[in-house]
PDB file of C-alpha atoms in Angstrom:
ATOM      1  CA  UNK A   1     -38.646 -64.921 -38.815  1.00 42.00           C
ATOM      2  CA  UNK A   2     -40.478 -68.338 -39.275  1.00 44.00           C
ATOM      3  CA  UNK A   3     -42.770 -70.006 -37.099  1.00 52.00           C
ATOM      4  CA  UNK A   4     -46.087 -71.857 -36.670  1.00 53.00           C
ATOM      5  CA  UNK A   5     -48.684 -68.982 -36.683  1.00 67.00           C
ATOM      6  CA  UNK A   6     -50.853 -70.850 -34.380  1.00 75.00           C
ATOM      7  CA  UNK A   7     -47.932 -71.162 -31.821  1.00 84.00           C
ATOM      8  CA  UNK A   8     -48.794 -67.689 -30.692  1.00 89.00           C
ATOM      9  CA  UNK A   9     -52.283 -67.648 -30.502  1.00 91.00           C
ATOM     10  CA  UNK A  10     -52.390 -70.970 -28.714  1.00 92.00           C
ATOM     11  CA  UNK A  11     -50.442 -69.219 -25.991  1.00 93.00           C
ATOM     12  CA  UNK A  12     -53.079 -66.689 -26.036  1.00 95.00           C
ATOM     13  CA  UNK A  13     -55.659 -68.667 -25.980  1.00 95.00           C
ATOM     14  CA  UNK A  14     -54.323 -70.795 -22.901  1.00 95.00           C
ATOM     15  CA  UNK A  15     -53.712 -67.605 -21.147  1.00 96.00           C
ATOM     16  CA  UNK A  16     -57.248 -66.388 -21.604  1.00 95.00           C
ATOM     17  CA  UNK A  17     -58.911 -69.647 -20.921  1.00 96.00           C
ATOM     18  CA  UNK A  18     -56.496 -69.575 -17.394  1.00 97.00           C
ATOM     19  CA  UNK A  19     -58.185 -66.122 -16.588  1.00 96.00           C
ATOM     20  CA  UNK A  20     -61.626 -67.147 -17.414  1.00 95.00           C
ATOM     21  CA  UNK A  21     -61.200 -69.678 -14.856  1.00 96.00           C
ATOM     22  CA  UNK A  22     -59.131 -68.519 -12.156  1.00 95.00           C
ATOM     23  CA  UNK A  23     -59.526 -64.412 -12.117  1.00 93.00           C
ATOM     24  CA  UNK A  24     -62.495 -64.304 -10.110  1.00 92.00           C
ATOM     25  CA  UNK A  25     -61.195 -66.750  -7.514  1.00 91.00           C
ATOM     26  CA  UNK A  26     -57.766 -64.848  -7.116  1.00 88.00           C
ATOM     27  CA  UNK A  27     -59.684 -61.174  -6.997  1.00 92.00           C
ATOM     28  CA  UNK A  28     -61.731 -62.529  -4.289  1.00 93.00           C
ATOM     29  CA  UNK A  29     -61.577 -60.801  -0.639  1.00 92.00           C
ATOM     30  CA  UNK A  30     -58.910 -63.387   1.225  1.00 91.00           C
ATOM     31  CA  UNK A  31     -59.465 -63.605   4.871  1.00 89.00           C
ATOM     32  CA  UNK A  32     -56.566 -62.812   7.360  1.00 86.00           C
ATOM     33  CA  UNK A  33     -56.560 -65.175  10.845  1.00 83.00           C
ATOM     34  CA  UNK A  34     -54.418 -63.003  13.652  1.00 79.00           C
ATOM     35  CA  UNK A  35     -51.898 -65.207  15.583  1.00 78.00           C
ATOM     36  CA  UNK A  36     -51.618 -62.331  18.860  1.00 80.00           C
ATOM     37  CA  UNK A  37     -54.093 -63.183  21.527  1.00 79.00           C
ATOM     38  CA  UNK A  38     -54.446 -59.516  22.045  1.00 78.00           C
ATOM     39  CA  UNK A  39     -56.482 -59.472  18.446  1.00 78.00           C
ATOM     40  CA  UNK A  40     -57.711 -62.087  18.146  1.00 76.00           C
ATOM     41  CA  UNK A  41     -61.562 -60.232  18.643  1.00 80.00           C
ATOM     42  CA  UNK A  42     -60.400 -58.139  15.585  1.00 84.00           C
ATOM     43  CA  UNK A  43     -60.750 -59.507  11.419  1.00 84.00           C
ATOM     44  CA  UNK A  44     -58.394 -58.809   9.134  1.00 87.00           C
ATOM     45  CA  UNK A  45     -58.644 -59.374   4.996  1.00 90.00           C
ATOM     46  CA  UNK A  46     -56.951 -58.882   2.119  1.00 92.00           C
ATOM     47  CA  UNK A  47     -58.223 -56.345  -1.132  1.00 93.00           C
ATOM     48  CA  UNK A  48     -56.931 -56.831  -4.565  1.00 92.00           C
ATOM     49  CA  UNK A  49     -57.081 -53.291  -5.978  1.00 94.00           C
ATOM     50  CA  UNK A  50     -56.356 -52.723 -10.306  1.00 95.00           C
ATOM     51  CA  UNK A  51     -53.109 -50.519 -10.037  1.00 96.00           C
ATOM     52  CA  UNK A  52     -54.073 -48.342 -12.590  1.00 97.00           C
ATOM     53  CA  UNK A  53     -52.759 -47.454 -15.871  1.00 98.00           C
ATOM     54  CA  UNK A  54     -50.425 -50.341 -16.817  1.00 98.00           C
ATOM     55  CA  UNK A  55     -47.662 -49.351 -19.557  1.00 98.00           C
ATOM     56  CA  UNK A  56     -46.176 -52.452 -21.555  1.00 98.00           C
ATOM     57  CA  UNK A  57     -43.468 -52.767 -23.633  1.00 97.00           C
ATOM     58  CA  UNK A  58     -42.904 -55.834 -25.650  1.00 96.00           C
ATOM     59  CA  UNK A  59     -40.739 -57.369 -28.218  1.00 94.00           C
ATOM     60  CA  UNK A  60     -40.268 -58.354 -31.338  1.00 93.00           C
ATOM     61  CA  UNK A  61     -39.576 -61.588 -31.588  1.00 90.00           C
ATOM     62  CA  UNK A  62     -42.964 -62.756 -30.366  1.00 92.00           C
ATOM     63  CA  UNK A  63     -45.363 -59.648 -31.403  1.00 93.00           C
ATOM     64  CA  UNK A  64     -48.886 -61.271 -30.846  1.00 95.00           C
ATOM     65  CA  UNK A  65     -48.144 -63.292 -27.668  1.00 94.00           C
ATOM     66  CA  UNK A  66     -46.560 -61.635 -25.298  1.00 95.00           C
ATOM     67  CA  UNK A  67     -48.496 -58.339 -25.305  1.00 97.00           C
ATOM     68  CA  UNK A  68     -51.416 -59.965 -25.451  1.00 97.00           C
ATOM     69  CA  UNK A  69     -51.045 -62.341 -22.726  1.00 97.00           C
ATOM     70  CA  UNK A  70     -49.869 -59.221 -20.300  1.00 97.00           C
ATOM     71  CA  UNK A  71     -52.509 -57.191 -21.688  1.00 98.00           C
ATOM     72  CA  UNK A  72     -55.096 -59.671 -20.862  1.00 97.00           C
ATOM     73  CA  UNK A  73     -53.976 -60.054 -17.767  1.00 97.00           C
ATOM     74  CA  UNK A  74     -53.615 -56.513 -16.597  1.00 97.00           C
ATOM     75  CA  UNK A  75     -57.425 -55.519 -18.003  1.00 97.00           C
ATOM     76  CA  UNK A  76     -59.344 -58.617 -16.434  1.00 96.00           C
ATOM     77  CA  UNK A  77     -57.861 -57.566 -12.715  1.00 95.00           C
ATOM     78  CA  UNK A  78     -59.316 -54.448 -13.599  1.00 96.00           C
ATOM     79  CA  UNK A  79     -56.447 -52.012 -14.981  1.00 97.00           C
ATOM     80  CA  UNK A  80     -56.044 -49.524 -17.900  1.00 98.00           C
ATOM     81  CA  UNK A  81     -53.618 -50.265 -20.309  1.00 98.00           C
ATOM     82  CA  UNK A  82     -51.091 -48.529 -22.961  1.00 98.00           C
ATOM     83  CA  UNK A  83     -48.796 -51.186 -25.389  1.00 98.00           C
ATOM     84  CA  UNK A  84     -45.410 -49.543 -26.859  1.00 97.00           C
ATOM     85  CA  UNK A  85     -44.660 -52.261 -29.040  1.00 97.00           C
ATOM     86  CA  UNK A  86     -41.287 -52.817 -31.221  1.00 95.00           C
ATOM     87  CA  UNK A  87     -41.367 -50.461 -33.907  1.00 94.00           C
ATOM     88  CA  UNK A  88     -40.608 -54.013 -35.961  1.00 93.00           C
ATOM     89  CA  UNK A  89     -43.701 -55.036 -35.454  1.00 93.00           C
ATOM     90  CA  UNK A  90     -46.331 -52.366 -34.947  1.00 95.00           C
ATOM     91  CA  UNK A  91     -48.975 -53.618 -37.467  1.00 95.00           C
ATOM     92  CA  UNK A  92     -49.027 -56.632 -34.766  1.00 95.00           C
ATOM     93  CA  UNK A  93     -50.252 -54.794 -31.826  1.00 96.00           C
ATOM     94  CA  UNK A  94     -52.647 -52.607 -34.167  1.00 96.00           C
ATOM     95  CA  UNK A  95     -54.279 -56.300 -34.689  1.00 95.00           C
ATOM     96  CA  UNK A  96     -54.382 -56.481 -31.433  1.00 96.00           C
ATOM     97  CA  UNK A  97     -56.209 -53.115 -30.344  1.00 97.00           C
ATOM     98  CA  UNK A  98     -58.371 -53.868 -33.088  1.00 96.00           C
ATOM     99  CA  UNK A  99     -59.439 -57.387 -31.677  1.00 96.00           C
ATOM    100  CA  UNK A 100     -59.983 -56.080 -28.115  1.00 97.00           C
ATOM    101  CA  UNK A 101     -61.757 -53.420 -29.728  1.00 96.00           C
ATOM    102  CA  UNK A 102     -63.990 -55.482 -31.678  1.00 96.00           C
ATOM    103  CA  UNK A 103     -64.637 -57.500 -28.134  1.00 95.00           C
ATOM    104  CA  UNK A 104     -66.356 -54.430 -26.630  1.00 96.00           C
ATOM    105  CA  UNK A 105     -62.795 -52.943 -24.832  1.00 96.00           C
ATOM    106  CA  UNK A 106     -63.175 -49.135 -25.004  1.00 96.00           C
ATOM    107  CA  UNK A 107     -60.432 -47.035 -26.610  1.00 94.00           C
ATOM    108  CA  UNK A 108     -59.553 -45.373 -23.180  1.00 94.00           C
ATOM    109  CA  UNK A 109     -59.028 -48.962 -21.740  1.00 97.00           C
ATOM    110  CA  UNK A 110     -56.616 -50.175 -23.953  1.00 98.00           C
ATOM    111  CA  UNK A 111     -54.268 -48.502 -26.652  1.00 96.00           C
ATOM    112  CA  UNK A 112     -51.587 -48.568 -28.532  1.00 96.00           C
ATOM    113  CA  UNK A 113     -48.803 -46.446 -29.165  1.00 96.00           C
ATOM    114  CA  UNK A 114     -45.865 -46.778 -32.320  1.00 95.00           C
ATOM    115  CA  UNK A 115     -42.660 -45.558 -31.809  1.00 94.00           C
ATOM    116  CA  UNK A 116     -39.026 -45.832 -31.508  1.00 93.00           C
ATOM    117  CA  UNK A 117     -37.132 -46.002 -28.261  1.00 92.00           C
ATOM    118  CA  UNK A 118     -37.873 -42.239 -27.624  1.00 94.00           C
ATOM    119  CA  UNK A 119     -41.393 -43.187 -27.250  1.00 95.00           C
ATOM    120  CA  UNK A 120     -40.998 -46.214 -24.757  1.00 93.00           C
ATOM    121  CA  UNK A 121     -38.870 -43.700 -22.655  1.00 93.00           C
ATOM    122  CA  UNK A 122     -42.029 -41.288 -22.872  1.00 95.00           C
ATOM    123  CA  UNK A 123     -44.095 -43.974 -21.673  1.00 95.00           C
ATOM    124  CA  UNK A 124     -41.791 -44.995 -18.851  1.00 93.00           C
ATOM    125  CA  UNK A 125     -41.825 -41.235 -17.663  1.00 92.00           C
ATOM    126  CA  UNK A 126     -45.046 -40.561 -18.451  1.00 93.00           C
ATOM    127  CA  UNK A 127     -48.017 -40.916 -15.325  1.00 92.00           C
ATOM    128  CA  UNK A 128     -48.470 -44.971 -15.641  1.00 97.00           C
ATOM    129  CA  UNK A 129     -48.683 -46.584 -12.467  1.00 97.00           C
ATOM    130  CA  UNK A 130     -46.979 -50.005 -13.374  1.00 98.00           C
ATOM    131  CA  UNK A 131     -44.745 -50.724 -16.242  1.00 97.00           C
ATOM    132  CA  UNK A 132     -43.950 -54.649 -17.641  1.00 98.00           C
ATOM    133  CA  UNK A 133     -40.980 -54.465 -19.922  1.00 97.00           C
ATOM    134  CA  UNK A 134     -39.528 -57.107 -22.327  1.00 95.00           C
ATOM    135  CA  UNK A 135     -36.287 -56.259 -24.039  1.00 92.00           C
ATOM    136  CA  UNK A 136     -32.874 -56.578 -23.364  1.00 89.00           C
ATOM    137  CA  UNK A 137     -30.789 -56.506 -20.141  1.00 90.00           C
ATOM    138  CA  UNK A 138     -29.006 -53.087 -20.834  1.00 91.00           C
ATOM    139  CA  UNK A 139     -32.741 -51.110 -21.652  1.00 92.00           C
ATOM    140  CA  UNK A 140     -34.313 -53.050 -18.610  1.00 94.00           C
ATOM    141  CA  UNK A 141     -31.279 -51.338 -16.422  1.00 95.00           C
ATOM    142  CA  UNK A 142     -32.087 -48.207 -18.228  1.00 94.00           C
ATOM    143  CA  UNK A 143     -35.759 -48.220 -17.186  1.00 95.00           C
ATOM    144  CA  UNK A 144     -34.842 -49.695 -13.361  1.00 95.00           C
ATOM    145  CA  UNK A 145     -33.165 -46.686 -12.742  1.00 95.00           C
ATOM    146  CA  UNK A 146     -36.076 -44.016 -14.360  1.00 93.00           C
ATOM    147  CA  UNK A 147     -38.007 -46.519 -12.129  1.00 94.00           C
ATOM    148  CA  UNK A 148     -36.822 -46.102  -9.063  1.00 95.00           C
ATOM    149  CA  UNK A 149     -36.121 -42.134  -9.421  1.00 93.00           C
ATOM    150  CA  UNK A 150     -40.454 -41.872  -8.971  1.00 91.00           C
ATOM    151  CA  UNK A 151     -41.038 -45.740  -6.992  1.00 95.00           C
ATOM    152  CA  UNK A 152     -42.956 -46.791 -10.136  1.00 96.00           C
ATOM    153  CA  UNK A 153     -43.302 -50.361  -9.963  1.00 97.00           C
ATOM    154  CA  UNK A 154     -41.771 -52.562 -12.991  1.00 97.00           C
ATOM    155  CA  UNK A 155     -41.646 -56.457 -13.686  1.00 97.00           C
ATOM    156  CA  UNK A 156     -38.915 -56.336 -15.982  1.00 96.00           C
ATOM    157  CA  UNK A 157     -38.372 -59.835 -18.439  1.00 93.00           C
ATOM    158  CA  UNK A 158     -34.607 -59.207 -19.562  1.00 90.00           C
ATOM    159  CA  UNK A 159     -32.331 -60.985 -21.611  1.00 80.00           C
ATOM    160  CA  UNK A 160     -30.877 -64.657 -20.405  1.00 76.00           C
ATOM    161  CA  UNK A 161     -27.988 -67.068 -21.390  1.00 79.00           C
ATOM    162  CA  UNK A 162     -30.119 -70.056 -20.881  1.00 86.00           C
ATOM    163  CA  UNK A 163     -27.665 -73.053 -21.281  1.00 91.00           C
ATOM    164  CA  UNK A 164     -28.415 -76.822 -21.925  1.00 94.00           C
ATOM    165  CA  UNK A 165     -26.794 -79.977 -19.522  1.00 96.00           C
ATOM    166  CA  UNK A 166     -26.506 -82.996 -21.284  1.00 97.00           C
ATOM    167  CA  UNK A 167     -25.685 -85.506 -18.088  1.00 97.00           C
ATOM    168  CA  UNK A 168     -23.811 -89.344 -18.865  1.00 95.00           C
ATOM    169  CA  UNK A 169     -27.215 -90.981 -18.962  1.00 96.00           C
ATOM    170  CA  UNK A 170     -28.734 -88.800 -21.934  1.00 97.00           C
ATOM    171  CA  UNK A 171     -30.170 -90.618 -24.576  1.00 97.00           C
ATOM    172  CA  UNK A 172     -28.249 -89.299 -27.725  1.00 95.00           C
ATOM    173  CA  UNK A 173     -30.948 -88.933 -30.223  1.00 96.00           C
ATOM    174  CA  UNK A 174     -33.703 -87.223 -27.812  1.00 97.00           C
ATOM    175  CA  UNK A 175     -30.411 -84.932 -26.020  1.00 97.00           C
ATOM    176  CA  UNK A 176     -29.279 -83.825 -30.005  1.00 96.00           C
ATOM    177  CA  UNK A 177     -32.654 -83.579 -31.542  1.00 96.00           C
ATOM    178  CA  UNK A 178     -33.519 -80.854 -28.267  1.00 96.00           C
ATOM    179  CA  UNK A 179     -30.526 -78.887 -28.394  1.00 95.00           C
ATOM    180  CA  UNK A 180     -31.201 -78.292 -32.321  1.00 94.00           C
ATOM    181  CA  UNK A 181     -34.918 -77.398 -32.182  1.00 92.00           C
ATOM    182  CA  UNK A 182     -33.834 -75.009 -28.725  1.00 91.00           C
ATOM    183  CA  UNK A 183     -30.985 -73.301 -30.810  1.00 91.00           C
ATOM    184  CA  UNK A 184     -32.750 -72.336 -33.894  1.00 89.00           C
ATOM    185  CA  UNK A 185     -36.639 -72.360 -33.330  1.00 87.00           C
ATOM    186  CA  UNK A 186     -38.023 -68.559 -34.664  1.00 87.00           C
ATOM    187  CA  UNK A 187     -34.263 -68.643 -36.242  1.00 85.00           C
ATOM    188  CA  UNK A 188     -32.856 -68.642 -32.907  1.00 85.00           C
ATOM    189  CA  UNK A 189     -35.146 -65.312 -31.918  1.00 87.00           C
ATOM    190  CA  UNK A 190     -36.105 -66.715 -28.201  1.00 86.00           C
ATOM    191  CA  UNK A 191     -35.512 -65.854 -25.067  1.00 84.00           C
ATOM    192  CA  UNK A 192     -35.508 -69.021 -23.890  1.00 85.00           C
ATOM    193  CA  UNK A 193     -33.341 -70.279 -26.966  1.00 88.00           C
ATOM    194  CA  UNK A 194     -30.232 -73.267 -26.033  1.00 91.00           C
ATOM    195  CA  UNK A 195     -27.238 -70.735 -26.269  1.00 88.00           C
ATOM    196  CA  UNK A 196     -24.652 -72.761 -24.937  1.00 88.00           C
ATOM    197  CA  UNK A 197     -24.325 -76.745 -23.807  1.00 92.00           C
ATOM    198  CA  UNK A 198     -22.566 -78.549 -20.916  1.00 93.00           C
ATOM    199  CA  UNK A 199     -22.118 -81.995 -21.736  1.00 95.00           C
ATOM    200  CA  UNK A 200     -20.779 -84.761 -20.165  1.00 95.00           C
ATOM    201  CA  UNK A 201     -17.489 -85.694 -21.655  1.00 93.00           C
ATOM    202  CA  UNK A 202     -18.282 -89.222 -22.181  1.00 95.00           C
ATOM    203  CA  UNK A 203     -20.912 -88.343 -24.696  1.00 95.00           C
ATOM    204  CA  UNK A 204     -19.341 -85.102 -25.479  1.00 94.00           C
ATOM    205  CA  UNK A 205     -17.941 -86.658 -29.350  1.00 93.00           C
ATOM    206  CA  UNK A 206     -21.282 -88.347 -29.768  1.00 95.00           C
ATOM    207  CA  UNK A 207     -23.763 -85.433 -29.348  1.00 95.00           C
ATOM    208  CA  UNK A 208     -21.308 -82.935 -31.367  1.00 93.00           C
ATOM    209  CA  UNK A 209     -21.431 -85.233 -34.286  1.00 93.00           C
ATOM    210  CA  UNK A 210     -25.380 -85.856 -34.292  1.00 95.00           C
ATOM    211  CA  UNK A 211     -26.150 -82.761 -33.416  1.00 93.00           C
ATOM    212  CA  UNK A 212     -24.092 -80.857 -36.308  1.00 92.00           C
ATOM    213  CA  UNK A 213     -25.447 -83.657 -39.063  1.00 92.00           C
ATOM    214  CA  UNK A 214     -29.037 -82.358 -37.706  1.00 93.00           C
ATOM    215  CA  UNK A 215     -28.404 -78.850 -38.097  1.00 91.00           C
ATOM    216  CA  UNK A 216     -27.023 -79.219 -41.480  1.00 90.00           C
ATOM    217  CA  UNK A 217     -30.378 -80.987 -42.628  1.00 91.00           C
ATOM    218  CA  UNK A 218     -32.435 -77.463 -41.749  1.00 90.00           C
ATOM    219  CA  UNK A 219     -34.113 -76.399 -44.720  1.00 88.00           C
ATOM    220  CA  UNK A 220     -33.774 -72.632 -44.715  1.00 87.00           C
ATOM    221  CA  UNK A 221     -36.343 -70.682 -46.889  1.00 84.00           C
ATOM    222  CA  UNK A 222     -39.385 -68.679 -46.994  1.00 81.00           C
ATOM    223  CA  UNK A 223     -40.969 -68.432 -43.433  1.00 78.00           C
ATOM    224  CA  UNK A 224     -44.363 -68.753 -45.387  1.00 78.00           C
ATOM    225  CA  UNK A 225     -43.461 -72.114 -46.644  1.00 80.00           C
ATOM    226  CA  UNK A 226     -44.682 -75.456 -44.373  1.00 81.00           C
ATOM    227  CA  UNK A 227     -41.288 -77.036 -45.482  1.00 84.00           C
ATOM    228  CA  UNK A 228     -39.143 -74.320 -44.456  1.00 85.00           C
ATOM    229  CA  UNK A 229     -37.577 -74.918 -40.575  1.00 86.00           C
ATOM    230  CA  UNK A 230     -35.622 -71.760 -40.195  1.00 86.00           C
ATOM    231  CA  UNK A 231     -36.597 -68.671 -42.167  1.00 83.00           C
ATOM    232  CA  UNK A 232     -34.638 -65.205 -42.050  1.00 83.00           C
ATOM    233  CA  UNK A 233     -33.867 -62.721 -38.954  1.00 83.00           C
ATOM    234  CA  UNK A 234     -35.994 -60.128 -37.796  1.00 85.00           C
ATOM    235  CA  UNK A 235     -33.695 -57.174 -39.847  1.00 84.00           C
ATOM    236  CA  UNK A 236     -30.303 -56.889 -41.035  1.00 85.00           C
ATOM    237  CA  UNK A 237     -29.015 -55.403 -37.402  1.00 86.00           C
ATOM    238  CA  UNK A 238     -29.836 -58.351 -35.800  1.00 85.00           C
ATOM    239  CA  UNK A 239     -28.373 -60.196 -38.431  1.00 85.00           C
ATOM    240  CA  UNK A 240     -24.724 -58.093 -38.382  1.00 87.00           C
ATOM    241  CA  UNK A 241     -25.010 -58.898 -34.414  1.00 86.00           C
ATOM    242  CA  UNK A 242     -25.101 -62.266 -34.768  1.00 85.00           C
ATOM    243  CA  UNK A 243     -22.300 -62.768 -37.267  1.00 85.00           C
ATOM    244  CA  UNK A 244     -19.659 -60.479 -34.936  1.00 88.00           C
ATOM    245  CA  UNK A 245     -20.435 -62.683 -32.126  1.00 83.00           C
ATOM    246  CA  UNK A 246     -19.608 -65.861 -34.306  1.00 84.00           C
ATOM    247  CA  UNK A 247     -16.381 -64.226 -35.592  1.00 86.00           C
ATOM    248  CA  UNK A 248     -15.479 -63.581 -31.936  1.00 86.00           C
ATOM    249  CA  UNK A 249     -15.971 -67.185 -31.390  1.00 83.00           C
ATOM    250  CA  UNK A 250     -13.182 -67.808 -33.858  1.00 84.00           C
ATOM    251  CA  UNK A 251     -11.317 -65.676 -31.952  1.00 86.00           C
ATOM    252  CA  UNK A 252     -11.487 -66.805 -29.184  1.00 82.00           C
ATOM    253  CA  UNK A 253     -10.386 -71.020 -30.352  1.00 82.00           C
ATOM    254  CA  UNK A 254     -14.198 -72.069 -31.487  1.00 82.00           C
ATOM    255  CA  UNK A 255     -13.979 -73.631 -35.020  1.00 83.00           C
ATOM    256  CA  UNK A 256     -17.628 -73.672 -36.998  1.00 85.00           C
ATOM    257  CA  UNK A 257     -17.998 -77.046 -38.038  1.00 85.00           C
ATOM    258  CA  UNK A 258     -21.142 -76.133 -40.208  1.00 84.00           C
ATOM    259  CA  UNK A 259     -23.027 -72.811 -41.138  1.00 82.00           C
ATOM    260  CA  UNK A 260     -21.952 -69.307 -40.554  1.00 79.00           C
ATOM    261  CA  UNK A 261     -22.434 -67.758 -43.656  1.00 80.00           C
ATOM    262  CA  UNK A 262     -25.062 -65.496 -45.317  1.00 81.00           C
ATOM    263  CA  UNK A 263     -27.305 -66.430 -47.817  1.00 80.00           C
ATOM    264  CA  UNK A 264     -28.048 -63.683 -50.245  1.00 77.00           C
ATOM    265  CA  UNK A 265     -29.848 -65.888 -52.442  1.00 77.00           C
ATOM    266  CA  UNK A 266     -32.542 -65.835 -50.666  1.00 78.00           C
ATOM    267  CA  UNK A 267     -32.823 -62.428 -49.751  1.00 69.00           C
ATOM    268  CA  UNK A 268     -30.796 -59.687 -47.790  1.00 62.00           C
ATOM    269  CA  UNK A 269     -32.026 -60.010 -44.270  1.00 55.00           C
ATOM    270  CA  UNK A 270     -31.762 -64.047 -44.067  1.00 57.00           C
ATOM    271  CA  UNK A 271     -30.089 -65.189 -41.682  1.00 57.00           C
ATOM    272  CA  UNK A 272     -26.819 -67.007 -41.479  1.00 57.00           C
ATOM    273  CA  UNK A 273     -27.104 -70.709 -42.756  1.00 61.00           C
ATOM    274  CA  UNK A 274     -27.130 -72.455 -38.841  1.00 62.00           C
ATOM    275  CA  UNK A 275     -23.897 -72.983 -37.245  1.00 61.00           C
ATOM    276  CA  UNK A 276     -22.730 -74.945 -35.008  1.00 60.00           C
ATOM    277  CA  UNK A 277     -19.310 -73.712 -33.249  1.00 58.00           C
ATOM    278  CA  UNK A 278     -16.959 -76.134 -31.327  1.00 57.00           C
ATOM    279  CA  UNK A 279     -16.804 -75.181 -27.128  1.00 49.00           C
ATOM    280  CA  UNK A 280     -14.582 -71.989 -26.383  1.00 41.00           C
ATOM    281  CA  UNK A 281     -13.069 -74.413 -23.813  1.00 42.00           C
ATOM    282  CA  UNK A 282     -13.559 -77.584 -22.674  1.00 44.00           C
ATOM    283  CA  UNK A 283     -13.777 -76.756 -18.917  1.00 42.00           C
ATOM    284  CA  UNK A 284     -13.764 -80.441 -17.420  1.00 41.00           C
ATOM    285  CA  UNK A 285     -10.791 -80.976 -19.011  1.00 41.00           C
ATOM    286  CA  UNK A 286      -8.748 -77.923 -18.767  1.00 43.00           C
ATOM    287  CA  UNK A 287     -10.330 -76.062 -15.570  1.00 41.00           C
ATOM    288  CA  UNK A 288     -10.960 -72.414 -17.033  1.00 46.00           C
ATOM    289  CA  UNK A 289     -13.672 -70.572 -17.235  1.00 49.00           C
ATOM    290  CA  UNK A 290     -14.982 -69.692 -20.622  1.00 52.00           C
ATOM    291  CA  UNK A 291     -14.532 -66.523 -21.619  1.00 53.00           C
ATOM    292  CA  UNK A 292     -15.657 -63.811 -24.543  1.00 54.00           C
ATOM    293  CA  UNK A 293     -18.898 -62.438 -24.664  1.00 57.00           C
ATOM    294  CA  UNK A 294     -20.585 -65.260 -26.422  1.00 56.00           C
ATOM    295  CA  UNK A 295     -20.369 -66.989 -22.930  1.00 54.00           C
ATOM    296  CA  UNK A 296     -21.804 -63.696 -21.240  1.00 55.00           C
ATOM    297  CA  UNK A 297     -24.031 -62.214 -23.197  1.00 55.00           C
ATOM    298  CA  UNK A 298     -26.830 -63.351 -25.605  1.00 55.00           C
ATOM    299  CA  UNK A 299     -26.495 -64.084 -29.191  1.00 49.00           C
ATOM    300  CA  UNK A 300     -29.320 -63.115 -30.899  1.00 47.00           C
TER     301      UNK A 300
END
């Protein structure tokens, strides 16, 4: 799973710097004006109060920034917090405790917990008073429901199909070179990864062409190496998920004009070499919907 280290800990850095600045102005006491005449001797204000014990349980596809950023969040407006991280990716969030440690953040204030998905359910059932979840849509409808059983509140970050409009006045090279870097940055690992494109038929030739002679020029390699752009999938799960759901974009009429295939030779969990599938339908010119569940649901 390649990227930039310092991506990551740029976000967390911007984060902390935001709540450096702004935490004590949004904790602050807010005055309430009444509007009924019959008050209007009376004052009114609004208290911030910490909710408590926070629970969070974060991903794996970026292990450093999103638990941190909630984590930072949740302890400067005063709350306790406990981090279930993916069991992918533990030794990230032991970094973590170990930083906020080393800042002066006692152990009862923040900690971490390893575990499979028997120990995020623990968590969720356990006596938190708030629970942020990042995951996929069918675990975040999992823990709605042990939610709501007990009120607990939850901000729950779920899976998307986040698709990319290409509109008649694009310019070809900027339009081609985004959806590329969208599909496949973190080998396609992000939640707010291009999964699908609209684009305008005029253009629609154009932009297939330039952007399947970009994706064939990725260089696919060691994540370690600075002249690698797309290094291998988070485990060899992921990886089987992602090749069913191009094979049922065969199915359903998509032809792969470049990619698809493993690439053993450079180790078992790489990913497939990028592809780049034709449209399940062309829906400007034929008038159906798309259909299959690499329309629905996400791909990696």
């Amino acid at each position: 799973m390649w990227k930039p280290c310092f991506t990551e800990v740029l976000v967390v850095l911007d984060a902390t710097r935001f709540l450096i600045e702004n935490a004590q102005s949004f904790l602050r006491d807010e005055p309430v004006p009444h509007g009924s005449l019959a008050m209007k001797t009376k004052t009114g204000r609004i208290l911030r109060e910490p909710h408590g014990v926070i629970g969070i349980v974060s991903p794996w596809n970026y292990p450093f920034s999103i638990p941190a950023v909630e984590a930072l969040a949740a302890l400067v407006t005063g709350n306790a917090v406990v981090l279930k991280p993916s069991e992918f990716t533990s030794l990230v969030a032991r970094g973590l405790e170990s930083f906020l440690r080393t800042a002066g953040v006692p152990q009862a204030v923040f900690q971490a917990v390893v575990g499979d998905a028997a120990t995020g359910a623990a968590l969720v059932n356990s006596g938190i008073d708030k629970l942020v979840f990042t995951g996929s849509e069918a675990t975040g409808k999992r823990i709605a429901q042990a939610a709501a059983a007990r009120l607990l509140p939850v901000v729950l970050e779920l899976g998307g199909k986040d698709p990319m409009v290409v509109l008649d006045d694009a310019d070809l090279e900027v339009a081609s070179s985004a959806a590329v870097w969208g599909a496949f940055v973190n080998a396609g690992q992000t939640c707010l990864s291009v999964e699908r494109c609209y684009v305008h038929r005029s253009l629609y030739e154009a932009f297939l062409e330039a952007s399947v002679e970009k994706t064939r020029k990725l260089r696919v390699g060691n994540g370690l190496d600075a002249q690698t752009d797309m290094g291998p999938m988070i485990h060899e799960r992921q990886l089987r998920r992602v090749e069913a759901q191009v094979e049922e974009a065969r199915i359903h009429g998509a032809r792969v004009l470049t990619g698809g295939m493993r690439l053993p030779e450079l180790g078992e969990i790489f990913t497939l070499r990028p592809s780049w599938p034709t449209p399940l339908t062309k829906c400007g010119s034929c008038g159906k919907r798309p259909s299959g569940r690499c329309f629905r649901s996400r791909l990696r």
